PDB file of C-alpha atoms in Angstrom:
ATOM      1  CA  MET A   1     101.799 120.667  96.123  1.00  0.00           C
ATOM      2  CA  LYS A   2      97.988 119.834  96.634  1.00  0.00           C
ATOM      3  CA  GLN A   3      97.402 117.517  99.694  1.00  0.00           C
ATOM      4  CA  PRO A   4      95.214 114.428  99.251  1.00  0.00           C
ATOM      5  CA  GLU A   5      91.890 115.045 100.969  1.00  0.00           C
ATOM      6  CA  GLN A   6      91.371 113.169 104.262  1.00  0.00           C
ATOM      7  CA  ASN A   7      88.557 110.524 104.343  1.00  0.00           C
ATOM      8  CA  THR A   8      87.456 109.729 107.733  1.00  0.00           C
ATOM      9  CA  GLY A   9      84.566 107.520 109.081  1.00  0.00           C
ATOM     10  CA  ALA A  10      82.698 104.959 107.420  1.00  0.00           C
ATOM     11  CA  ASN A  11      83.816 106.391 103.796  1.00  0.00           C
ATOM     12  CA  ALA A  12      87.520 106.020 104.692  1.00  0.00           C
ATOM     13  CA  ARG A  13      89.326 104.463 101.955  1.00  0.00           C
ATOM     14  CA  VAL A  14      93.013 103.366 101.464  1.00  0.00           C
ATOM     15  CA  THR A  15      94.496 103.745  97.946  1.00  0.00           C
ATOM     16  CA  ASP A  16      96.547 101.121  96.391  1.00  0.00           C
ATOM     17  CA  ASN A  17      99.673 102.925  96.622  1.00  0.00           C
ATOM     18  CA  GLU A  18      99.105 103.759 100.458  1.00  0.00           C
ATOM     19  CA  PHE A  19      98.236 100.005 101.027  1.00  0.00           C
ATOM     20  CA  LEU A  20     101.420  98.896  99.464  1.00  0.00           C
ATOM     21  CA  LYS A  21     103.335 101.584 101.704  1.00  0.00           C
ATOM     22  CA  LEU A  22     101.654 100.299 104.880  1.00  0.00           C
ATOM     23  CA  ALA A  23     102.134  96.650 103.929  1.00  0.00           C
ATOM     24  CA  SER A  24     105.850  96.975 103.410  1.00  0.00           C
ATOM     25  CA  ARG A  25     106.208  98.737 106.580  1.00  0.00           C
ATOM     26  CA  ALA A  26     104.473  95.899 108.375  1.00  0.00           C
ATOM     27  CA  VAL A  27     106.469  93.379 106.531  1.00  0.00           C
ATOM     28  CA  SER A  28     109.759  95.041 107.799  1.00  0.00           C
ATOM     29  CA  ALA A  29     108.703  95.461 111.100  1.00  0.00           C
ATOM     30  CA  THR A  30     107.462  91.848 111.327  1.00  0.00           C
ATOM     31  CA  SER A  31     110.624  90.216 109.743  1.00  0.00           C
ATOM     32  CA  ASP A  32     112.605  91.204 112.674  1.00  0.00           C
ATOM     33  CA  LEU A  33     111.089  88.574 114.517  1.00  0.00           C
ATOM     34  CA  GLY A  34     112.010  85.887 111.802  1.00  0.00           C
ATOM     35  CA  PRO A  35     110.725  84.780 108.298  1.00  0.00           C
ATOM     36  CA  VAL A  36     107.483  86.339 107.080  1.00  0.00           C
ATOM     37  CA  SER A  37     105.253  85.266 104.211  1.00  0.00           C
ATOM     38  CA  VAL A  38     104.667  88.273 102.018  1.00  0.00           C
ATOM     39  CA  ASP A  39     102.038  88.894  99.078  1.00  0.00           C
ATOM     40  CA  PRO A  40     103.603  89.189  95.736  1.00  0.00           C
ATOM     41  CA  ASP A  41     102.324  92.355  95.034  1.00  0.00           C
ATOM     42  CA  VAL A  42     103.876  93.766  98.141  1.00  0.00           C
ATOM     43  CA  ALA A  43     107.201  91.888  97.630  1.00  0.00           C
ATOM     44  CA  GLU A  44     107.307  93.623  94.227  1.00  0.00           C
ATOM     45  CA  ALA A  45     106.743  97.050  95.775  1.00  0.00           C
ATOM     46  CA  MET A  46     109.420  96.316  98.208  1.00  0.00           C
ATOM     47  CA  GLY A  47     111.704  95.805  95.189  1.00  0.00           C
ATOM     48  CA  ALA A  48     111.930  92.000  95.111  1.00  0.00           C
ATOM     49  CA  ILE A  49     113.025  90.210  92.020  1.00  0.00           C
ATOM     50  CA  ASP A  50     111.860  86.745  90.832  1.00  0.00           C
ATOM     51  CA  GLU A  51     115.004  84.947  90.148  1.00  0.00           C
ATOM     52  CA  PRO A  52     115.109  81.293  89.035  1.00  0.00           C
ATOM     53  CA  ALA A  53     117.174  78.931  91.316  1.00  0.00           C
ATOM     54  CA  LEU A  54     120.466  77.487  90.071  1.00  0.00           C
ATOM     55  CA  SER A  55     120.466  73.986  88.498  1.00  0.00           C
ATOM     56  CA  LEU A  56     122.589  71.381  90.715  1.00  0.00           C
ATOM     57  CA  ASP A  57     125.372  71.531  87.892  1.00  0.00           C
ATOM     58  CA  ASP A  58     125.616  75.290  88.035  1.00  0.00           C
ATOM     59  CA  ALA A  59     125.458  75.390  91.840  1.00  0.00           C
ATOM     60  CA  LEU A  60     128.627  72.965  91.964  1.00  0.00           C
ATOM     61  CA  ASP A  61     130.278  74.735  89.475  1.00  0.00           C
ATOM     62  CA  SER A  62     130.006  77.993  91.324  1.00  0.00           C
ATOM     63  CA  HIS A  63     132.316  76.827  94.023  1.00  0.00           C
ATOM     64  CA  PHE A  64     135.312  76.747  91.694  1.00  0.00           C
ATOM     65  CA  ASP A  65     135.204  80.212  90.073  1.00  0.00           C
ATOM     66  CA  GLY A  66     135.392  78.692  86.651  1.00  0.00           C
ATOM     67  CA  GLU A  67     138.733  76.610  87.668  1.00  0.00           C
ATOM     68  CA  ASP A  68     139.168  73.000  87.901  1.00  0.00           C
ATOM     69  CA  PRO A  69     140.879  72.212  91.025  1.00  0.00           C
ATOM     70  CA  THR A  70     142.332  68.919  89.689  1.00  0.00           C
ATOM     71  CA  ALA A  71     143.841  70.657  86.742  1.00  0.00           C
ATOM     72  CA  ILE A  72     146.176  72.673  88.999  1.00  0.00           C
ATOM     73  CA  GLU A  73     147.429  69.217  90.707  1.00  0.00           C
ATOM     74  CA  GLU A  74     148.339  67.936  87.382  1.00  0.00           C
ATOM     75  CA  VAL A  75     150.204  71.168  86.586  1.00  0.00           C
ATOM     76  CA  LYS A  76     152.349  70.818  89.676  1.00  0.00           C
ATOM     77  CA  GLY A  77     152.902  67.189  88.776  1.00  0.00           C
ATOM     78  CA  HIS A  78     150.919  65.687  91.767  1.00  0.00           C
ATOM     79  CA  GLY A  79     148.160  64.286  89.522  1.00  0.00           C
TER      80      GLY A  79
END
């Protein structure tokens, strides 16, 4: 496998791929201290996904695993 040539001095450059790897390591190390703002491109390189938030109704429904807790009381004769 061919090794990339080393650029040093005034002509040193970092490729996009190398930058994302270095930035990912920096975010990982810094996040040990608390929350960190992350550039979207770096977050994507780290495997982050964009997921929309739940609506209020969906969030409330998620607490009941699809079962209505009041229906159980009615079946037992307590409702």
